[in-house]
Short mmCIF file of C-alpha atoms in Angstrom, two decimals:
data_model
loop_
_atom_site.label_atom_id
_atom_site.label_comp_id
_atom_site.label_asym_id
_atom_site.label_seq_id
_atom_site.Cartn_x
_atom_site.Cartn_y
_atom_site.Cartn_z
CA UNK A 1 -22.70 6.77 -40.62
CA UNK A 2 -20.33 5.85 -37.66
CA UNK A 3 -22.80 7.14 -35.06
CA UNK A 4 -25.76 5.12 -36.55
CA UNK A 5 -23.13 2.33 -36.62
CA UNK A 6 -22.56 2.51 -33.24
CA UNK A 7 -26.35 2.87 -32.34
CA UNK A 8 -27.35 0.09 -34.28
CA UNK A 9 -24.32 -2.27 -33.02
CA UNK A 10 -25.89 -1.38 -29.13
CA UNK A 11 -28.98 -2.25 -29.98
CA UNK A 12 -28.35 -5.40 -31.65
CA UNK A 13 -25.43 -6.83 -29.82
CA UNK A 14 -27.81 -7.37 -26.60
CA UNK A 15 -29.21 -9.95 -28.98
CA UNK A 16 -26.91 -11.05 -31.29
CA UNK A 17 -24.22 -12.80 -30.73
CA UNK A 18 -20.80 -13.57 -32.53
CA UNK A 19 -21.92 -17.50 -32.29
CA UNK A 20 -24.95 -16.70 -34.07
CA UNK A 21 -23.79 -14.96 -36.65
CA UNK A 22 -20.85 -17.47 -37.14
CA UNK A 23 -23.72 -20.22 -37.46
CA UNK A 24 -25.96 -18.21 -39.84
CA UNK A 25 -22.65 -17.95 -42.21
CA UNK A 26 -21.95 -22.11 -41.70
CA UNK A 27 -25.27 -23.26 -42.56
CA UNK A 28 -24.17 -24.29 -45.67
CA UNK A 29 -21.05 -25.85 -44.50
CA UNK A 30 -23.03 -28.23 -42.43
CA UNK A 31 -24.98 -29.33 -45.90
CA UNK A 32 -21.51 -30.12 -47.45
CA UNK A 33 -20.19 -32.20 -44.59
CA UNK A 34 -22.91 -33.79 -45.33
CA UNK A 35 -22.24 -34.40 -49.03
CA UNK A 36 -24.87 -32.28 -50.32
CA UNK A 37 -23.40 -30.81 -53.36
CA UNK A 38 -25.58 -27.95 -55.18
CA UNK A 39 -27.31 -28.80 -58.23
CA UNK A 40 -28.48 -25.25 -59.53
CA UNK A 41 -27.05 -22.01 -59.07
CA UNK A 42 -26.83 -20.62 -55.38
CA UNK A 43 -29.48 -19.12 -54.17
CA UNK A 44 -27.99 -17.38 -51.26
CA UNK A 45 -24.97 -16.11 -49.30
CA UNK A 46 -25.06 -19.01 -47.42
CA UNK A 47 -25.77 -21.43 -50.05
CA UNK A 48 -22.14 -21.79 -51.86
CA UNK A 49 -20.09 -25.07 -51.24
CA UNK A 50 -16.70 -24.26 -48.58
CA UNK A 51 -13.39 -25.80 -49.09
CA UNK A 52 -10.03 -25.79 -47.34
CA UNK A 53 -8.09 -24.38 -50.22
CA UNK A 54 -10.51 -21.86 -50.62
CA UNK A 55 -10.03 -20.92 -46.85
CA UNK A 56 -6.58 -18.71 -47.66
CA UNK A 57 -8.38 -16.52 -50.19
CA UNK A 58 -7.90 -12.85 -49.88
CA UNK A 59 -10.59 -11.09 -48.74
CA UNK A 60 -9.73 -8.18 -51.42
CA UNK A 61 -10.31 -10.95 -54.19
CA UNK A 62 -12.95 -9.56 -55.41
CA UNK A 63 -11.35 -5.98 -55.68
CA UNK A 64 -8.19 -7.53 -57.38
CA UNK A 65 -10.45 -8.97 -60.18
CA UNK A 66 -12.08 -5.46 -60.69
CA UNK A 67 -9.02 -3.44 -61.00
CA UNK A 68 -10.22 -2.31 -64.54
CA UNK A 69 -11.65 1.27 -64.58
CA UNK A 70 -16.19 1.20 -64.19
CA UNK A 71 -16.09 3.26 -67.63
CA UNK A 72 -14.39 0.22 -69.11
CA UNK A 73 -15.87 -2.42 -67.68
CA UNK A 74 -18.92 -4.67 -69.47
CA UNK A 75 -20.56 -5.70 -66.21
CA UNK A 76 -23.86 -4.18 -65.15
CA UNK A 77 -24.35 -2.72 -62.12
CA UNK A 78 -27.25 -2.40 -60.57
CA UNK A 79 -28.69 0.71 -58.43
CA UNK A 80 -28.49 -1.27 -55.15
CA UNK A 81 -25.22 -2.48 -55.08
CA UNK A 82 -24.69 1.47 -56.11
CA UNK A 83 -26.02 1.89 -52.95
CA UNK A 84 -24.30 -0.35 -51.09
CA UNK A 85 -21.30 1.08 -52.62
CA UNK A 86 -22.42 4.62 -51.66
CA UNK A 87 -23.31 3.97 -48.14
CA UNK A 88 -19.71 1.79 -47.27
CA UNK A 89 -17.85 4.40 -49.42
CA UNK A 90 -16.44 6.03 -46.04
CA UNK A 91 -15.32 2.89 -44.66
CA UNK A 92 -14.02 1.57 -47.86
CA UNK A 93 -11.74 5.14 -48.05
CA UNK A 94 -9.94 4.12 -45.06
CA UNK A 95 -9.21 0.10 -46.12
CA UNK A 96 -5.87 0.18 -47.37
CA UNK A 97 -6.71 -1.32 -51.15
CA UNK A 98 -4.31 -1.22 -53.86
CA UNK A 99 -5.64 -0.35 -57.21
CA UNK A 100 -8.40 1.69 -59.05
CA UNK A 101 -11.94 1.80 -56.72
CA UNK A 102 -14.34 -0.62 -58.20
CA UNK A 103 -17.77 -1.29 -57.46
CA UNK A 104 -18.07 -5.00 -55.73
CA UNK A 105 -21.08 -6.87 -57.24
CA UNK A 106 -22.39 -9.88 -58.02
CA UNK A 107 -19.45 -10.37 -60.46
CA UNK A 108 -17.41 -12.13 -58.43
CA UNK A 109 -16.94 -15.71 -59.02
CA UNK A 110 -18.02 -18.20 -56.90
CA UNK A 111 -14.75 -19.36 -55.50
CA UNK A 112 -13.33 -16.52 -54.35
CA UNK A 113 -16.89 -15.33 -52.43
CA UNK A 114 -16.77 -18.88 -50.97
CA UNK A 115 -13.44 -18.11 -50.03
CA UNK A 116 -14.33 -14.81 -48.98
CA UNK A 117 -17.31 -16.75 -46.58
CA UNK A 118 -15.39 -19.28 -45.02
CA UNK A 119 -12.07 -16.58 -43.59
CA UNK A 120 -15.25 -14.32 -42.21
CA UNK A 121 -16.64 -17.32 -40.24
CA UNK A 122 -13.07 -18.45 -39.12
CA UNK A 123 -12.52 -14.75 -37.88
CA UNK A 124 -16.26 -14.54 -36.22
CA UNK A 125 -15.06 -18.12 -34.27
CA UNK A 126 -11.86 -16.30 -32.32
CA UNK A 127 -14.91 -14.26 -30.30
CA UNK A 128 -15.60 -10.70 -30.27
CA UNK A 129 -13.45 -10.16 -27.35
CA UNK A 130 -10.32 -11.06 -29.46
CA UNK A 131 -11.27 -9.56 -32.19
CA UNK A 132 -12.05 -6.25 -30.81
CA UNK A 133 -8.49 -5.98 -29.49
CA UNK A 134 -7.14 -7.63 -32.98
CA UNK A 135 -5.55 -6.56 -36.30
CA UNK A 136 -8.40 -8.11 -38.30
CA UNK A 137 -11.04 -5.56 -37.98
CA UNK A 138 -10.58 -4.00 -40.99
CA UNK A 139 -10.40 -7.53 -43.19
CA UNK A 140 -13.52 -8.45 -41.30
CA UNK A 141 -15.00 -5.21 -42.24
CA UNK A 142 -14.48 -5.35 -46.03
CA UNK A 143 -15.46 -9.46 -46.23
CA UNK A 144 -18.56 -8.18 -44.63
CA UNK A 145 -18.78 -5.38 -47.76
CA UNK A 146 -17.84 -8.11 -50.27
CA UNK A 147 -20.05 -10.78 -49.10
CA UNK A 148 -23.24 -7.84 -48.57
CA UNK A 149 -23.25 -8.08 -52.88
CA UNK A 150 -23.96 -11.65 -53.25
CA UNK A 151 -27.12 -11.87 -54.81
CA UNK A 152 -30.36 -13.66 -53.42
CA UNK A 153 -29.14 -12.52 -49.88
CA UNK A 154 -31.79 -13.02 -47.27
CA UNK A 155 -32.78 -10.30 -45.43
CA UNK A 156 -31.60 -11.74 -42.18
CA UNK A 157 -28.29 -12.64 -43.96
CA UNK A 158 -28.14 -8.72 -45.08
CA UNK A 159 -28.41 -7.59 -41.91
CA UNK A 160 -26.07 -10.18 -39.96
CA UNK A 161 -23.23 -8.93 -43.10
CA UNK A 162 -24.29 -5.14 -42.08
CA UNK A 163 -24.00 -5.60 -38.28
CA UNK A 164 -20.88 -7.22 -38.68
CA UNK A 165 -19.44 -4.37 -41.12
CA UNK A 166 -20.32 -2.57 -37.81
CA UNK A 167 -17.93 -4.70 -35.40
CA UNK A 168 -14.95 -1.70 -36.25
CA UNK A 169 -16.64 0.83 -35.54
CA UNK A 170 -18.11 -0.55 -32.06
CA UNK A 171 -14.29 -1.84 -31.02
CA UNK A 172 -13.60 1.77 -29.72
CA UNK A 173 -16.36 1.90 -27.78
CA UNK A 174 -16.15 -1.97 -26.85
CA UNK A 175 -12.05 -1.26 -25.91
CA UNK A 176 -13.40 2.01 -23.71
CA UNK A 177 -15.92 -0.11 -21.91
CA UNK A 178 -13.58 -2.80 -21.32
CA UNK A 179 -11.04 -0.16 -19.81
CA UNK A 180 -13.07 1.16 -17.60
CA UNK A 181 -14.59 -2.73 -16.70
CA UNK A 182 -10.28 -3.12 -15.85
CA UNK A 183 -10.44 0.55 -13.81
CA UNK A 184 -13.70 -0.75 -12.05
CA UNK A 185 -11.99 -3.98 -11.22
CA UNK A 186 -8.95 -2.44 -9.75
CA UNK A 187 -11.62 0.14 -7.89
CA UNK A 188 -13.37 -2.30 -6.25
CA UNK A 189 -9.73 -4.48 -5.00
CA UNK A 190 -8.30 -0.88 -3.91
CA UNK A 191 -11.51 -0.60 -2.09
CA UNK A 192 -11.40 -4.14 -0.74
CA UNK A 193 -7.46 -4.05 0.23
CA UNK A 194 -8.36 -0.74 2.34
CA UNK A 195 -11.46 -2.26 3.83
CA UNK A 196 -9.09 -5.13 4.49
CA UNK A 197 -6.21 -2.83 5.28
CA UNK A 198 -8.92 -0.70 7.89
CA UNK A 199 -10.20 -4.24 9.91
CA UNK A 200 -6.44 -5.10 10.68
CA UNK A 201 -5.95 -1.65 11.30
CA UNK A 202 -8.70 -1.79 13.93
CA UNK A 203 -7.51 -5.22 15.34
CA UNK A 204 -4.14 -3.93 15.70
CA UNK A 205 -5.54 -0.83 17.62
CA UNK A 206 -7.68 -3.29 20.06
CA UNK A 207 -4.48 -5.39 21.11
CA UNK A 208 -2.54 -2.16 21.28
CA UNK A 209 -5.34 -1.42 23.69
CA UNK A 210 -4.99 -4.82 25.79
CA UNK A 211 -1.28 -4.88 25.55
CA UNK A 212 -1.26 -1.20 26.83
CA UNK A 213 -3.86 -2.22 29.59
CA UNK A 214 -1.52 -4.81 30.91
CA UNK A 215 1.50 -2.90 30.86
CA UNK A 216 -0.59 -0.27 32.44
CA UNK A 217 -1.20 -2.63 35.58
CA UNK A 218 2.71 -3.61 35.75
CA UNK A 219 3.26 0.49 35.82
CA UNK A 220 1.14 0.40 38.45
CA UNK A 221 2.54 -2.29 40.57
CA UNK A 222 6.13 -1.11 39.76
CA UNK A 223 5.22 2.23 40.83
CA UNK A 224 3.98 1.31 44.08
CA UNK A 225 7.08 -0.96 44.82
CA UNK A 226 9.21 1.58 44.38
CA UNK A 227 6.73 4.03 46.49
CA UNK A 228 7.01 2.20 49.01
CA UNK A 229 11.51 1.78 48.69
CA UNK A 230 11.48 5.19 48.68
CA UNK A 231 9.04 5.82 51.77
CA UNK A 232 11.17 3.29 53.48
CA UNK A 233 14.41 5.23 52.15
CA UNK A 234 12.79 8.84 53.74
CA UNK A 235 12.17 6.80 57.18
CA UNK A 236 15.77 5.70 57.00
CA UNK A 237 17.05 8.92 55.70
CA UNK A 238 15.46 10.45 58.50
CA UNK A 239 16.89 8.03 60.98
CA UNK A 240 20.25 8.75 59.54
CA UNK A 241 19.88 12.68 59.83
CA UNK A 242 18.87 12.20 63.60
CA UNK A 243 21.86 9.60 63.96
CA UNK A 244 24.04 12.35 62.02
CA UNK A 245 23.64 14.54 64.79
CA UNK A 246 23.85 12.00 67.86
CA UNK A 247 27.67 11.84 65.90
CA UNK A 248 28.21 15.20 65.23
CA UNK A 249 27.73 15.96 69.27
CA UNK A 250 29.63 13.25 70.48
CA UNK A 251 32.47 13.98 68.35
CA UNK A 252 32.16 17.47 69.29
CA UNK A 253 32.55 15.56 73.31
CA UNK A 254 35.49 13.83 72.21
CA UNK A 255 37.58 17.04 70.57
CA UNK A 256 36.64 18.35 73.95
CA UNK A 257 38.10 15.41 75.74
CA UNK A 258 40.69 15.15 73.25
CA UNK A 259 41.70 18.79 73.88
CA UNK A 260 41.56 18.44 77.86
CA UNK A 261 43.25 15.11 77.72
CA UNK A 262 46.42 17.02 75.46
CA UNK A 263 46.56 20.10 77.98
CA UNK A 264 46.87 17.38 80.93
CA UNK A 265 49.62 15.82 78.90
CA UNK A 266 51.21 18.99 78.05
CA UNK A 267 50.85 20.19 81.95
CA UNK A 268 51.59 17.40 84.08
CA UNK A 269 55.22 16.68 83.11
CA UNK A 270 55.50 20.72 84.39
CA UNK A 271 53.70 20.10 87.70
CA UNK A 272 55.42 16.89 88.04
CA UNK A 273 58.95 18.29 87.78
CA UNK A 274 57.46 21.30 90.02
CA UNK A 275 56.62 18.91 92.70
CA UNK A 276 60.36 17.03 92.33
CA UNK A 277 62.02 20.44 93.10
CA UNK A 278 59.25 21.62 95.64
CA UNK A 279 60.17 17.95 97.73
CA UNK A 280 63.84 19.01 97.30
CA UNK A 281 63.23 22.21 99.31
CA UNK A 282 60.86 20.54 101.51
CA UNK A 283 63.04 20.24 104.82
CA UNK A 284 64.44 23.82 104.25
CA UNK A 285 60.66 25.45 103.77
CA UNK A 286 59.91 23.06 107.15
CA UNK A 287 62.41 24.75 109.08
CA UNK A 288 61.59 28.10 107.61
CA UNK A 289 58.30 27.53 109.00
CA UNK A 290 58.74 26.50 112.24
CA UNK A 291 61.03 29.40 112.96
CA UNK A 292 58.24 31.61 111.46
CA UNK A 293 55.66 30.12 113.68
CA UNK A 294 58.13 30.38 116.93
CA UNK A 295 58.56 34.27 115.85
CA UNK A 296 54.73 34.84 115.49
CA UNK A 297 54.28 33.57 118.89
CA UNK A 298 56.92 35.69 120.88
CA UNK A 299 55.28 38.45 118.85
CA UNK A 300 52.22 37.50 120.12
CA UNK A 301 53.19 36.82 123.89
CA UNK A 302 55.51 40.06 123.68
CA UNK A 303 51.83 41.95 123.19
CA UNK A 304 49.25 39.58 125.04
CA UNK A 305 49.51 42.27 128.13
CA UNK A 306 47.75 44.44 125.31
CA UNK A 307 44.59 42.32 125.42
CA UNK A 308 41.75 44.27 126.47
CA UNK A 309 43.81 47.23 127.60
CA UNK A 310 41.65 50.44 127.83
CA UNK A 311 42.83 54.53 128.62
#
């Protein structure tokens, strides 16, 4: 029954919607605000007068006034609310009802199936949205059941009351599309925050791109600066090496000079105190000399006869 349910609440919700089924159940609403009180016994679901004090009825009314066991019971039931019966009995085993089962028929007074009208219309008007994700599925579910026995039911009435008892079992499926709806939305915005994310990415990458162009350029005229400091540092390093031998030379010169220039000093003092005593013996080595000189010419005279002498 839940699968045909479900099929039949897909195929009907595309054109149903909770506002007309809301309306359907207020049509005779309208007539009373308009003071149009009933004057024979209702004809319809829709037909029975609506009041505020009936508005707080409970929708298990109807089962609270049939607590008495079917065996004992005088009222007559008839094979299609049997049917009814039969056909809701798996939904009805999972309402939480107090009490002996009872068959719901056309029984129940009028009051409490007005009662039972006007709190399924107030529930239909929070939207199906709300009341998909609400506690109130499974009181909308059995005021659906109760009001599906009023007699004289229309058989568009019947089957608005049949696709509503089928709003619980389409708010799993309704929650599940809604979920993934929420997982599609937050798809998409991941999607859009990377696509997003990807263009700054790629605008971030172009001025990396400029920025690294024009420090590129000031590399480039940094680089060649300092080329050219350190061309002009090899020309002068080269000048210095050339200079650094010009130095080492001419300080070899002057150790040279240096060195001549301390034997002088340590020689001349001698040769100056070898003149002094050389001048004291001057007159003596003059005499000495003449003499010598006298003697080496009477040598000489004493053998000039000797000159050319032949035997």
């Amino acid at each position: 029954m839940k699968q045909e349910g479900r099929y039949l609440w897909k195929k009907v919700n595309s054109n149903i919607t909770n506002t007309e089924v809301s309306n359907a159940l207020l049509v005779k609403e309208e007539s009373i605000e308009n003071n149009e009180a009933p004057n024979k016994v209702q004809s319809s679901l829709f037909e029975s007068p609506v009041s505020d004090d009936n508005a707080a009825i409970s929708p298990l009314a109807c089962h609270q006034e049939l607590e008495t066991p079917l065996k004992d019971s005088p009222l007559a039931v008839t094979p299609e609310d049997f049917d009814n019966y039969i056909s809701s009995l798996d939904d009805i085993l999972h309402l939480p009802i107090h009490g002996s089962p009872s068959i719901i028929s056309g029984s129940c007074g009028e009051k409490e199936m007005t009662g039972a009208r006007k709190k399924l219309v107030n529930l239909l008007r929070i939207g199906f949205p709300a009341l998909f994700t609400s506690d109130r599925l499974t009181e909308v579910a059995t005021l659906s059941l109760e009001l599906q026995n009023e007699p004289n039911l229309s058989d568009r009435e019947l089957s608005m009351l049949k696709l509503i008892q089928e709003i619980p079992l389409a708010s799993k499926d309704f929650l599940e599309a809604k979920q993934v709806t929420k997982q599609g939305d937050k798809f998409f915005a991941d999607l859009e925050a990377k696509v997003t994310r990807v263009s700054t990415l790629r605008d971030d990458y172009n001025a990396s791109k400029k920025e690294i162009a024009l420090l590129e350029v000031e590399d480039m005229s940094t680089s060649s600066a300092i080329q050219e400091i350190d061309d002009k540092i090899a020309i002068l390093q080269s000048r210095r090496a050339a200079l650094a031998k010009v130095s080492n030379r001419t300080n070899k010169k002057i150790a040279e000079a240096k060195s001549k220039q301390r034997m002088v000093m340590d020689h001349l003092p001698k040769m100056v105190d070898e003149i002094q005593v050389a001048n004291s013996e001057t007159s003596e080595w003059k005499l000495k000399k003449q003499k010598s000189a006298e003697k080496e010419v009477e040598i000489l005279t004493k053998f000039a006869p000797l000159k050319g002498f032949s035997i």
